[in-house]
PDB file of C-alpha atoms in Angstrom:
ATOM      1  CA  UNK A1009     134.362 106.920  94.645  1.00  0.00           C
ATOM      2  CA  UNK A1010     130.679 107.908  95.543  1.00  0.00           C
ATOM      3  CA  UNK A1011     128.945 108.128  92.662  1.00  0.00           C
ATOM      4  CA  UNK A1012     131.112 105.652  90.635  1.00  0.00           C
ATOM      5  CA  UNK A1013     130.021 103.194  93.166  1.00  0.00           C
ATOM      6  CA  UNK A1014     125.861 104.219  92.177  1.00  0.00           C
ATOM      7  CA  UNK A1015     126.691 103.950  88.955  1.00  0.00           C
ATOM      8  CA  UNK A1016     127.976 100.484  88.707  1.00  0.00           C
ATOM      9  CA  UNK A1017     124.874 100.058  90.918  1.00  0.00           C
ATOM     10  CA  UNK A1018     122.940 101.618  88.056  1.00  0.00           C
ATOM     11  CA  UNK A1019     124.508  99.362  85.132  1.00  0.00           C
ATOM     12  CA  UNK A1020     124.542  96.407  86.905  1.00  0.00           C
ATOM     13  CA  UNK A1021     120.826  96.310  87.484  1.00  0.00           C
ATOM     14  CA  UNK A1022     120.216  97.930  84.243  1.00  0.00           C
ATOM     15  CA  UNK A1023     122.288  95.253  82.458  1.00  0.00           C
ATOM     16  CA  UNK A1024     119.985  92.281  83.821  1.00  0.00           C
ATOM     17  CA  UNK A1025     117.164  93.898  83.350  1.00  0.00           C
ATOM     18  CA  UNK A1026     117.901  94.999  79.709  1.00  0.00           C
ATOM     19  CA  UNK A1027     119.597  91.147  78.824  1.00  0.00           C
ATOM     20  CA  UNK A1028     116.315  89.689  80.043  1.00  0.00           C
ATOM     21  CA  UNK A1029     113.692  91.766  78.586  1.00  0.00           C
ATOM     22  CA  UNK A1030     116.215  91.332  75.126  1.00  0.00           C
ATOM     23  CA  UNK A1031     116.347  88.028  75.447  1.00  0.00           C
ATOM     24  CA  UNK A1032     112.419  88.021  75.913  1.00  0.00           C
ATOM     25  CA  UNK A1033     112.121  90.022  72.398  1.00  0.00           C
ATOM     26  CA  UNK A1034     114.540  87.879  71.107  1.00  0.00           C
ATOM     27  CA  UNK A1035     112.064  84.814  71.331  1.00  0.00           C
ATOM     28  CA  UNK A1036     108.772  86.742  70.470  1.00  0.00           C
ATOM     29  CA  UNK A1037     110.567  87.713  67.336  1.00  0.00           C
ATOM     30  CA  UNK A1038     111.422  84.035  66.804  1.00  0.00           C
ATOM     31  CA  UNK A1039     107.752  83.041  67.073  1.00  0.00           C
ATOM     32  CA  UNK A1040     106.400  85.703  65.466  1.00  0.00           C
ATOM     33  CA  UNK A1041     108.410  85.183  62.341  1.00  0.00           C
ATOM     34  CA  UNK A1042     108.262  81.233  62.545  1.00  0.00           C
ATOM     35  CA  UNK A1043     103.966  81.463  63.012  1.00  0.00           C
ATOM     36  CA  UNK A1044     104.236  84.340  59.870  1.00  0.00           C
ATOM     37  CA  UNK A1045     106.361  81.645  57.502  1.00  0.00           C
ATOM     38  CA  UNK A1046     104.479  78.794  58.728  1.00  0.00           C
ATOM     39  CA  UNK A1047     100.999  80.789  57.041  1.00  0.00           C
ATOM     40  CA  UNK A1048     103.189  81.416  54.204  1.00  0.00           C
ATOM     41  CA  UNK A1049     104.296  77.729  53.624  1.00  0.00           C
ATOM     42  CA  UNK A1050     100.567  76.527  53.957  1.00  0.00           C
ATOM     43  CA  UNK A1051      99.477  78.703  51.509  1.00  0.00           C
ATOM     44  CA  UNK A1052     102.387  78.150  49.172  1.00  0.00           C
ATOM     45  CA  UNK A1053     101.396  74.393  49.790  1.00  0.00           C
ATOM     46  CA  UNK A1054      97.351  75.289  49.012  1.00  0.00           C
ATOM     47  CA  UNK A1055      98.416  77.313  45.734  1.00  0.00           C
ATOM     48  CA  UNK A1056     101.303  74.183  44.831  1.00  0.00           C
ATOM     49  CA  UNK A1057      98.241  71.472  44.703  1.00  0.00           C
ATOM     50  CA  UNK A1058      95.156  73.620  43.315  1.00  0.00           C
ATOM     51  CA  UNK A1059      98.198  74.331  39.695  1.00  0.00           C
ATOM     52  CA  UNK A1060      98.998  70.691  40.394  1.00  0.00           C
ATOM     53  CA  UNK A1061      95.266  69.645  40.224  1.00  0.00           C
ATOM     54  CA  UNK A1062      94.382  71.676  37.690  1.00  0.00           C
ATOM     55  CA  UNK A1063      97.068  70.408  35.292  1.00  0.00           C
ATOM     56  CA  UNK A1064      96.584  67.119  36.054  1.00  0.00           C
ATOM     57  CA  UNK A1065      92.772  68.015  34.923  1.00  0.00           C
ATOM     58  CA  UNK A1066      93.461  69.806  31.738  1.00  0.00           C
ATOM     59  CA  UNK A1067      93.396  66.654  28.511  1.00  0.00           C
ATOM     60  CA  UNK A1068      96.928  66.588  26.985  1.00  0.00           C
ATOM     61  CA  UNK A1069      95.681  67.376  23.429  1.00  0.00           C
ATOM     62  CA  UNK A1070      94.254  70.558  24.624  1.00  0.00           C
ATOM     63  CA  UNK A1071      98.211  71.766  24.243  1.00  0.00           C
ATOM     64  CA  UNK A1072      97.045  76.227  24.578  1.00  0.00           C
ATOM     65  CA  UNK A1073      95.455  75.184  28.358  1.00  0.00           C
ATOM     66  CA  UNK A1074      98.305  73.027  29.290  1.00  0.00           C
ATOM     67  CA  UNK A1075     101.038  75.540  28.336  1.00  0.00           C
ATOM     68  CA  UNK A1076      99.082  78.323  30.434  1.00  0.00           C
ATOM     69  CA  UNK A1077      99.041  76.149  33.132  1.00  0.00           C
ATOM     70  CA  UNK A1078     102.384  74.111  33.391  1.00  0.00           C
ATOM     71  CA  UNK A1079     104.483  77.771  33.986  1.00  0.00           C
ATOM     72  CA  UNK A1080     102.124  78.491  36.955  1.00  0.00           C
ATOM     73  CA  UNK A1081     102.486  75.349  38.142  1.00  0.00           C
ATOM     74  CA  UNK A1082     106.152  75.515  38.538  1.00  0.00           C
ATOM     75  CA  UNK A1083     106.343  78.554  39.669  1.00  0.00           C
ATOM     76  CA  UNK A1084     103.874  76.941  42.413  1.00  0.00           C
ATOM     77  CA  UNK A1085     106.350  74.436  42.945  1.00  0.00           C
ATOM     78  CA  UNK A1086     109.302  77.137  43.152  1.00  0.00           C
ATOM     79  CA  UNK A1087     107.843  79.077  45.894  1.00  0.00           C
ATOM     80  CA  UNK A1088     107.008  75.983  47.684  1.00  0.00           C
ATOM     81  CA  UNK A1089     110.491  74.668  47.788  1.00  0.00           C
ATOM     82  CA  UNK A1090     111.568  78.318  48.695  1.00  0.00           C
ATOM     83  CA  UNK A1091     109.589  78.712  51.681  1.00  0.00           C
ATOM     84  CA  UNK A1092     110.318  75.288  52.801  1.00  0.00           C
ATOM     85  CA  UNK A1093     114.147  75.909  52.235  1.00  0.00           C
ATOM     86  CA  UNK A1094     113.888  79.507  54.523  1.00  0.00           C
ATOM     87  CA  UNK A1095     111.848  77.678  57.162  1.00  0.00           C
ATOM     88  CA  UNK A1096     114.234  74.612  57.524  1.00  0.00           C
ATOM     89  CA  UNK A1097     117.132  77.462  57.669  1.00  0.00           C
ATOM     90  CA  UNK A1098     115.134  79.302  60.597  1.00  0.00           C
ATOM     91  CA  UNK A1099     114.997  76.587  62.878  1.00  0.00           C
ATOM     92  CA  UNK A1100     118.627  75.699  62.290  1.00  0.00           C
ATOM     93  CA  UNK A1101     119.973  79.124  63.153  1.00  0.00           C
ATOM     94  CA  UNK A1102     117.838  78.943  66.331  1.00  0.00           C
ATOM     95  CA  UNK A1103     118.622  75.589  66.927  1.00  0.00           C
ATOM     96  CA  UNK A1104     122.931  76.854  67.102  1.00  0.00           C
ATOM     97  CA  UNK A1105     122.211  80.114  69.273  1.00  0.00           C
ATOM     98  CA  UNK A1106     120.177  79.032  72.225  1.00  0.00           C
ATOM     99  CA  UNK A1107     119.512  81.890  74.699  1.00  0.00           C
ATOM    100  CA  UNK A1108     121.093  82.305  78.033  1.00  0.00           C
ATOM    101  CA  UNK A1109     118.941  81.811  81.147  1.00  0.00           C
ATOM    102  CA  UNK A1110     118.862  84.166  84.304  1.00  0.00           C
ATOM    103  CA  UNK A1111     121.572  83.001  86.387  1.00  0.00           C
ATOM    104  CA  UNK A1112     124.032  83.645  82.773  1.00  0.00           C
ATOM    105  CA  UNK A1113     122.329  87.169  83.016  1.00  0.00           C
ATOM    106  CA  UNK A1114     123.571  87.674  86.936  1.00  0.00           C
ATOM    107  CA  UNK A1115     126.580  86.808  85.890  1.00  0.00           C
ATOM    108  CA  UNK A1116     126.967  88.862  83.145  1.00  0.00           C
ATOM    109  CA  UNK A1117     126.241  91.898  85.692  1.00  0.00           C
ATOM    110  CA  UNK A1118     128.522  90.513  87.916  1.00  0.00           C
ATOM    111  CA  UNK A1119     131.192  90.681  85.496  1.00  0.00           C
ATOM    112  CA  UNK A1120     130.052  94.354  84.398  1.00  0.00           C
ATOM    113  CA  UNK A1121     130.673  95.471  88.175  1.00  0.00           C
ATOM    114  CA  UNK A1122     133.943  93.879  88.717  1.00  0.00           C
ATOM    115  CA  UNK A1123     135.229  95.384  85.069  1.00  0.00           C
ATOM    116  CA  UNK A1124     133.922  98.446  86.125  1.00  0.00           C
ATOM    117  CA  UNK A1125     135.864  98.671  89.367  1.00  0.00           C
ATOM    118  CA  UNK A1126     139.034  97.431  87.932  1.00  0.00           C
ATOM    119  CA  UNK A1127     141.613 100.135  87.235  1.00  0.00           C
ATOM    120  CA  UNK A1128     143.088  99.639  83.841  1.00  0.00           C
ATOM    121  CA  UNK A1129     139.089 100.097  82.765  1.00  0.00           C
ATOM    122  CA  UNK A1130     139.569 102.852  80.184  1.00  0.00           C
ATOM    123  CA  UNK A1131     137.863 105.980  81.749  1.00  0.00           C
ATOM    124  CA  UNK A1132     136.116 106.862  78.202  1.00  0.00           C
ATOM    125  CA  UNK A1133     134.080 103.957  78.694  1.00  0.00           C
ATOM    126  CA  UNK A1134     132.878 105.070  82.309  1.00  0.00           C
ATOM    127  CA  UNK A1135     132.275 108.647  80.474  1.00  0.00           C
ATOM    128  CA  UNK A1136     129.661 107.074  78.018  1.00  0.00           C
ATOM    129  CA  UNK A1137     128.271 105.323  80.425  1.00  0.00           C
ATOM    130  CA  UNK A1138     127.469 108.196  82.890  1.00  0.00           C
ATOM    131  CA  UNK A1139     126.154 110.600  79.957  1.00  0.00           C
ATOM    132  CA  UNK A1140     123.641 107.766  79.112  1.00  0.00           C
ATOM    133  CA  UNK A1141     122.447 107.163  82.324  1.00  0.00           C
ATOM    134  CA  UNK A1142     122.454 110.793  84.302  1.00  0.00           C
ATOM    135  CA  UNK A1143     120.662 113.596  83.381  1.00  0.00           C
ATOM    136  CA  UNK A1144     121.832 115.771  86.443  1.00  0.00           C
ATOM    137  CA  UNK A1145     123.171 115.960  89.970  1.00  0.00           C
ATOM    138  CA  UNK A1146     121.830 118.125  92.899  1.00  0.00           C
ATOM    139  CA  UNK A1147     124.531 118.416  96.201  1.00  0.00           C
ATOM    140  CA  UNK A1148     123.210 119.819  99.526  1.00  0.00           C
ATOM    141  CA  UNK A1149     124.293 120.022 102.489  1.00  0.00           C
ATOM    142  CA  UNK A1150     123.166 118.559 106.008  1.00  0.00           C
ATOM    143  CA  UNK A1151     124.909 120.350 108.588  1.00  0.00           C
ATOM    144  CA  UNK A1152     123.157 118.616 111.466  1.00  0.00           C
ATOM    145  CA  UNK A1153     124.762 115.065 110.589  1.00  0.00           C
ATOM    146  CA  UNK A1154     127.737 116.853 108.374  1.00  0.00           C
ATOM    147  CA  UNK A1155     127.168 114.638 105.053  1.00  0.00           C
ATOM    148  CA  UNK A1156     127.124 115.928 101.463  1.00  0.00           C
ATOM    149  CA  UNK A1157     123.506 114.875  99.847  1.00  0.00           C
ATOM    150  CA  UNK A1158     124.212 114.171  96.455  1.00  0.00           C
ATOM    151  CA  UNK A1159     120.697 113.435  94.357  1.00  0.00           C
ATOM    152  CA  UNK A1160     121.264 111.732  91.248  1.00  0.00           C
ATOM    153  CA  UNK A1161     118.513 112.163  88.495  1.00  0.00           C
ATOM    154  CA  UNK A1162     118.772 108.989  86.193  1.00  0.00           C
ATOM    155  CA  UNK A1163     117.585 109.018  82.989  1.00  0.00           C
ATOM    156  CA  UNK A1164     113.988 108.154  83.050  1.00  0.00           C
ATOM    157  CA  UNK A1165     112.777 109.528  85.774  1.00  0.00           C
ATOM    158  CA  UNK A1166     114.428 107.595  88.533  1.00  0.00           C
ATOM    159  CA  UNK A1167     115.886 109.680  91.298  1.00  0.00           C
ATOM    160  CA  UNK A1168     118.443 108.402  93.925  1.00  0.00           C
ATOM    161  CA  UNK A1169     119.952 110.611  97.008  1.00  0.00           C
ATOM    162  CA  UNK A1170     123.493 109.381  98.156  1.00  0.00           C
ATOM    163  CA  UNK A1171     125.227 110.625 101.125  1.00  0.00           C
ATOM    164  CA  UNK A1172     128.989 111.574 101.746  1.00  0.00           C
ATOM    165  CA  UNK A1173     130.740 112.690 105.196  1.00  0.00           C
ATOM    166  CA  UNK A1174     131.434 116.092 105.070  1.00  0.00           C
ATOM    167  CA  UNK A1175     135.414 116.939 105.553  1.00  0.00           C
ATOM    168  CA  UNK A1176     136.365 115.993 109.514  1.00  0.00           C
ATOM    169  CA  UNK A1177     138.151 119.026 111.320  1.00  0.00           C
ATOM    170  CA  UNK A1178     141.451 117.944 111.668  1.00  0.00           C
ATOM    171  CA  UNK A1179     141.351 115.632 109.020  1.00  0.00           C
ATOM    172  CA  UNK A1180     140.912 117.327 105.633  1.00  0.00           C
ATOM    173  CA  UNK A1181     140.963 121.059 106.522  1.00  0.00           C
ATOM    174  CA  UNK A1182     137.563 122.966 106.117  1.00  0.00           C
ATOM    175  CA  UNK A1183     134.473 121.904 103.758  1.00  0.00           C
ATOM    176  CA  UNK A1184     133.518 123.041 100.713  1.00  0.00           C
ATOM    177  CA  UNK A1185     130.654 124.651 100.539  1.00  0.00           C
ATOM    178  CA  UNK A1186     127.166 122.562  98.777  1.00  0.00           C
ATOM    179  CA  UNK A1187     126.836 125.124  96.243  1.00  0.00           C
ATOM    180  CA  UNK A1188     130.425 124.614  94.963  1.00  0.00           C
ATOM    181  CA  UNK A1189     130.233 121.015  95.505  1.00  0.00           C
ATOM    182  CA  UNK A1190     126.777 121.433  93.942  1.00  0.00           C
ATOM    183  CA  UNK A1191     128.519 122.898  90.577  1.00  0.00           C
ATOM    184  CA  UNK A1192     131.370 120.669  90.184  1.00  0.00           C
ATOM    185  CA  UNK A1193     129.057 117.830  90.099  1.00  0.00           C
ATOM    186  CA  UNK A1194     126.956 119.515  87.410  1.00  0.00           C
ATOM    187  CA  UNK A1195     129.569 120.482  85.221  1.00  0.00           C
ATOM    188  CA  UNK A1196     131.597 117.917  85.415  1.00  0.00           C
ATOM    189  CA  UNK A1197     129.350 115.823  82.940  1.00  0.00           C
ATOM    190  CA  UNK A1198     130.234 118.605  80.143  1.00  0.00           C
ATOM    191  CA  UNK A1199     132.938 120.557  81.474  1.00  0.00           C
ATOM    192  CA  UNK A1200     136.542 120.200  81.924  1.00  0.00           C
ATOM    193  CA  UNK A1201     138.192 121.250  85.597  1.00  0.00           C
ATOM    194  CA  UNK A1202     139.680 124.033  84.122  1.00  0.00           C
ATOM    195  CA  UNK A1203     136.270 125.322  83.037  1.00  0.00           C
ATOM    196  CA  UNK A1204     134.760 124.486  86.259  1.00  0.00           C
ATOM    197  CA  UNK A1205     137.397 126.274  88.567  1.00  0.00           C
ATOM    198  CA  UNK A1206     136.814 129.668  86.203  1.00  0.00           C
ATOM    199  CA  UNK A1207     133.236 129.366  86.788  1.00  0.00           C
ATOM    200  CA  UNK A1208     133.220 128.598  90.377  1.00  0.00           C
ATOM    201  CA  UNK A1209     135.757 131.907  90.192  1.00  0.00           C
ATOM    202  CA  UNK A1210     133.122 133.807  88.263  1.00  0.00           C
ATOM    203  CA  UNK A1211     130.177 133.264  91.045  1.00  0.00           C
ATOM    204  CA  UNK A1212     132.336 134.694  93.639  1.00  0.00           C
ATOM    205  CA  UNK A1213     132.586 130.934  95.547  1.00  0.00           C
ATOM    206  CA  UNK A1214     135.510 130.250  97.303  1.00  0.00           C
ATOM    207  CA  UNK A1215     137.233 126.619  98.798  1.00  0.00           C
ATOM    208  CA  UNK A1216     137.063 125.532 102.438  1.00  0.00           C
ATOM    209  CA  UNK A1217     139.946 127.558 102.997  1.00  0.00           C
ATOM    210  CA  UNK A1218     139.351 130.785 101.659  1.00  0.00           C
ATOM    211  CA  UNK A1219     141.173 130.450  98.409  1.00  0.00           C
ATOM    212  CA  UNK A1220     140.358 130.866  94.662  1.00  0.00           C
ATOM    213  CA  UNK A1221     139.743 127.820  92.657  1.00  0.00           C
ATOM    214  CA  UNK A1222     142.024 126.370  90.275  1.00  0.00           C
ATOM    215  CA  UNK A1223     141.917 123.411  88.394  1.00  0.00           C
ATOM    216  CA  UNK A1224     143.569 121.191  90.583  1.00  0.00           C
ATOM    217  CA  UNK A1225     141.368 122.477  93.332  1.00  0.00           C
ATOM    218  CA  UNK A1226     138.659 121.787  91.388  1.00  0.00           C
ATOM    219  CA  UNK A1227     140.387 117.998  90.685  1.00  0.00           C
ATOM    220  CA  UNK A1228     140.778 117.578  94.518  1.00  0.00           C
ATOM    221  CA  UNK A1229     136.967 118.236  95.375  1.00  0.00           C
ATOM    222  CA  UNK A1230     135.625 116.472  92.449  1.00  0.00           C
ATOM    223  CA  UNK A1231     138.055 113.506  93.423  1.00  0.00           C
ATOM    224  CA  UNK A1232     136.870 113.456  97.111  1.00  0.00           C
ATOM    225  CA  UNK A1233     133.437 113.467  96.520  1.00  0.00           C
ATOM    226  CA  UNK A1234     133.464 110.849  94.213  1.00  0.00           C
ATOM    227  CA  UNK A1235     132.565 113.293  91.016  1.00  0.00           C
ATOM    228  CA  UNK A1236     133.761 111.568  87.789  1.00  0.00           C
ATOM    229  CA  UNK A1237     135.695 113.908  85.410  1.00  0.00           C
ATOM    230  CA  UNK A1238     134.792 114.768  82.259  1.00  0.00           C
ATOM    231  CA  UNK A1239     136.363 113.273  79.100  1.00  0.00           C
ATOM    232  CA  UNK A1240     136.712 115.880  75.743  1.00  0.00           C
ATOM    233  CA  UNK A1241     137.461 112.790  73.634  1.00  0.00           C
ATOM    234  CA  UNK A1242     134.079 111.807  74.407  1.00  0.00           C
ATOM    235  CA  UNK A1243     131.508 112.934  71.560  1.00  0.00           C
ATOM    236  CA  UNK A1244     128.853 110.473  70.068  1.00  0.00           C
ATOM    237  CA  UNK A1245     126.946 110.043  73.415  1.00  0.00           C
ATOM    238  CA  UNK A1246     127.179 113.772  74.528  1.00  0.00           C
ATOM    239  CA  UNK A1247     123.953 115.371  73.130  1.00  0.00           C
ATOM    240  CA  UNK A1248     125.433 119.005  73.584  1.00  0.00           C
ATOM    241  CA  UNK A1249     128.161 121.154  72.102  1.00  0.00           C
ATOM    242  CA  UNK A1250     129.863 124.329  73.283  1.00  0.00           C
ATOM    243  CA  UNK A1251     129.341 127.571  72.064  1.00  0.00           C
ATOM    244  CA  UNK A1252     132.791 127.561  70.346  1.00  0.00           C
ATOM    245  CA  UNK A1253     132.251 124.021  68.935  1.00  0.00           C
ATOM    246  CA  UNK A1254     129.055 125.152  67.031  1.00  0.00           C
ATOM    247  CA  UNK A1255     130.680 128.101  65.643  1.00  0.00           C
ATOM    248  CA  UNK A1256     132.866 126.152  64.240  1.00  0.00           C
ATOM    249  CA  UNK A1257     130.670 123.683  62.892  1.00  0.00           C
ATOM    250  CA  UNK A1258     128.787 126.198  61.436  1.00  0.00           C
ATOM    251  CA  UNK A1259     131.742 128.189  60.325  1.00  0.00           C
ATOM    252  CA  UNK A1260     130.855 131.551  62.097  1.00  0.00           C
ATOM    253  CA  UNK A1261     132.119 133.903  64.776  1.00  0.00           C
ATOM    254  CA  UNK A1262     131.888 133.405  68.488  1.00  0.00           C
ATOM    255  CA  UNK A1263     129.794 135.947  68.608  1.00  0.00           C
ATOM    256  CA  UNK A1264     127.871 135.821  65.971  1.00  0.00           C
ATOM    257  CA  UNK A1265     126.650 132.199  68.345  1.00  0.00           C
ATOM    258  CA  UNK A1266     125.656 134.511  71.144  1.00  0.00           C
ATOM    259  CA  UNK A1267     123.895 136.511  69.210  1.00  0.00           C
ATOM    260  CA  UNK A1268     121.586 133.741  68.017  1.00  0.00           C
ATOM    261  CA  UNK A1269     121.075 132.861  71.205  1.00  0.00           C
ATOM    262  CA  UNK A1270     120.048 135.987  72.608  1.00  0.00           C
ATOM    263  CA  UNK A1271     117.784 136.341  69.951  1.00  0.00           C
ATOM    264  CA  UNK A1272     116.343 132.579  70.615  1.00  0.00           C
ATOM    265  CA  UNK A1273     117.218 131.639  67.126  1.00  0.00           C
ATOM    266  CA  UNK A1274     119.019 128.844  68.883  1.00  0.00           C
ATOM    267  CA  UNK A1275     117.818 127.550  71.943  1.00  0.00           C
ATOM    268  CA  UNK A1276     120.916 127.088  74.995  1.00  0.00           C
ATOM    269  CA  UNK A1277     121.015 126.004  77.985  1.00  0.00           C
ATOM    270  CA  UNK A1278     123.304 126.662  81.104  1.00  0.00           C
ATOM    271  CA  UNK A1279     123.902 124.039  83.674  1.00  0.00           C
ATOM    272  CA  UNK A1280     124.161 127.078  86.328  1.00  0.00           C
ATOM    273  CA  UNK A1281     124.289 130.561  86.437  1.00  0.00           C
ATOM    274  CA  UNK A1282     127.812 131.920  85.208  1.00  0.00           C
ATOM    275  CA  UNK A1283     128.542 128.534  83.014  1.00  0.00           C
ATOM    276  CA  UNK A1284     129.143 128.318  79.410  1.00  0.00           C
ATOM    277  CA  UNK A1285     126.271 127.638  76.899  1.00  0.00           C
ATOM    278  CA  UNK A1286     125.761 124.284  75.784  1.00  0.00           C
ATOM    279  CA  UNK A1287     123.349 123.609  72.021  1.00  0.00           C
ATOM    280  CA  UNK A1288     121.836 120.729  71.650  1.00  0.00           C
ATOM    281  CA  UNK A1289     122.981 119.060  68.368  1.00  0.00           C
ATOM    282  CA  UNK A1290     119.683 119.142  66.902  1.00  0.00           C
ATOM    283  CA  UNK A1291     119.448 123.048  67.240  1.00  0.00           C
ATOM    284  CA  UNK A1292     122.458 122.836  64.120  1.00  0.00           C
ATOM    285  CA  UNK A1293     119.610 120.733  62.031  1.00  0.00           C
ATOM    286  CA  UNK A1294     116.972 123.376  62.030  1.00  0.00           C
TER     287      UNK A1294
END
């Protein structure tokens, strides 16, 4: 699959570039906190010998100074011991989890790919994983060396153009056309086929051969182009609801949603003309 291919691409070089710039926090952290308790044990130290100085100074019959100073002094003596106990702790827990060097990072991203590719890889995982990294993607078609350009835009900014063979004659029947190909991949990251095919049906497109699309038409195309499908069961990383799911998180009509929108009380969006709204979840927090 196309873009399942670019997106294990994606995550693999993602993964060692996010485990080494971790790791890299990881040890600033370390030193940061190990240079900030090493200032705090010299000046519990400083404060520990000035009380122990001072009481060692004071003449024992003079029992009022003494008894002033003997509570500050262990208290001195307390937060010495204390700091000296959390610093000896510190080095001990970094002393048991050593961090893993670059080659353990490669093949960490190695192992990513392969679980990616393997087929009993639950598909809900794949679905996160796409929503976090892909805002969008653009299909076109180049007729003079009949290939599907599919642009990917990453989250971030990143942008990445992969290419497909269009259908063969003879071998696949006739090609769908970019714009449909163009809206499956769209929808497809919020959208179920059935939705799709009813949309594609609502812009007046039509498949290679001249027929209406259904959802197993829809299925067929996304599956040949490499289009992941969507996953309902899928919520916490989607940043978007439907129309019908925020009326009923907001307990009111269907229409009652459209309305709001019309009147840009809530802000929509539609991933093409003739597709259903989507809210972002923060609109419901207003």
């Amino acid at each position: 699959m196309a873009i399942s291919s670019e997106i294990s691409k994606a995550v693999e070089n993602d993964a060692i570039n996010a485990s080494i710039k971790a790791a890299e926090q990881v040890v600033e952290q370390q030193e940061a906190q190990r240079k900030a308790l090493l200032l705090e044990l010299e000046q519990a130290r400083y404060e520990a010998t000035l009380f122990t100085k001072r009481y060692e100074a004071v003449d024992p019959t003079n029992r009022l100074v003494a008894g002033e100073l003997e509570p500050r002094w262990n208290q001195a003596l307390q937060n010495l011991k204390e700091v000296e106990n959390r610093l000896e702790k510190m080095e001990i827990s970094q002393q048991k989890i050593p961090l893993p060097d670059r080659k353990i990072f490669l093949n960490l991203a190695n192992d990513l790919s392969t679980a990616w590719n393997l087929p009993s890889t639950d598909m809900k995982v794949k679905q996160k994983i796409l929503r976090l990294l892909i805002c969008e993607i653009i299909a076109r078609i180049d007729n003079q060396k009949s290939e599907v350009i599919l642009t990917i835009h990453w989250k971030g900014g990143r942008h990445s153009e992969l290419r497909v063979l269009k259908n063969r004659t003879g071998h696949h029947g006739h090609s769908n056309s970019a714009e449909s190909v163009e809206v499956i991949a769209q929808m497809s990251l919020y959208f179920s086929d059935k939705v799709i095919a009813t949309t594609l049906n609502r812009l007046g497109f039509k498949t290679g051969t001249g027929n209406s699309w259904t959802q197993s038409r829809v299925r067929s195309a996304r599956n040949y182009y490499g289009i992941p499908v969507h996953d309902p069961n899928i919520a916490t990383s989607n940043p978007f609801l439907t129309l019908e799911k925020t009326a009923e998180k907001l307990q009111v009509s269907n229409a009652t949603i459209r309305r709001l929108i019309k009147d840009k009380i809530i802000t929509a969006k539609q991933v093409i003309s003739c597709a259903p709204w989507l809210i972002d979840k923060s609109e419901l927090e207003k």
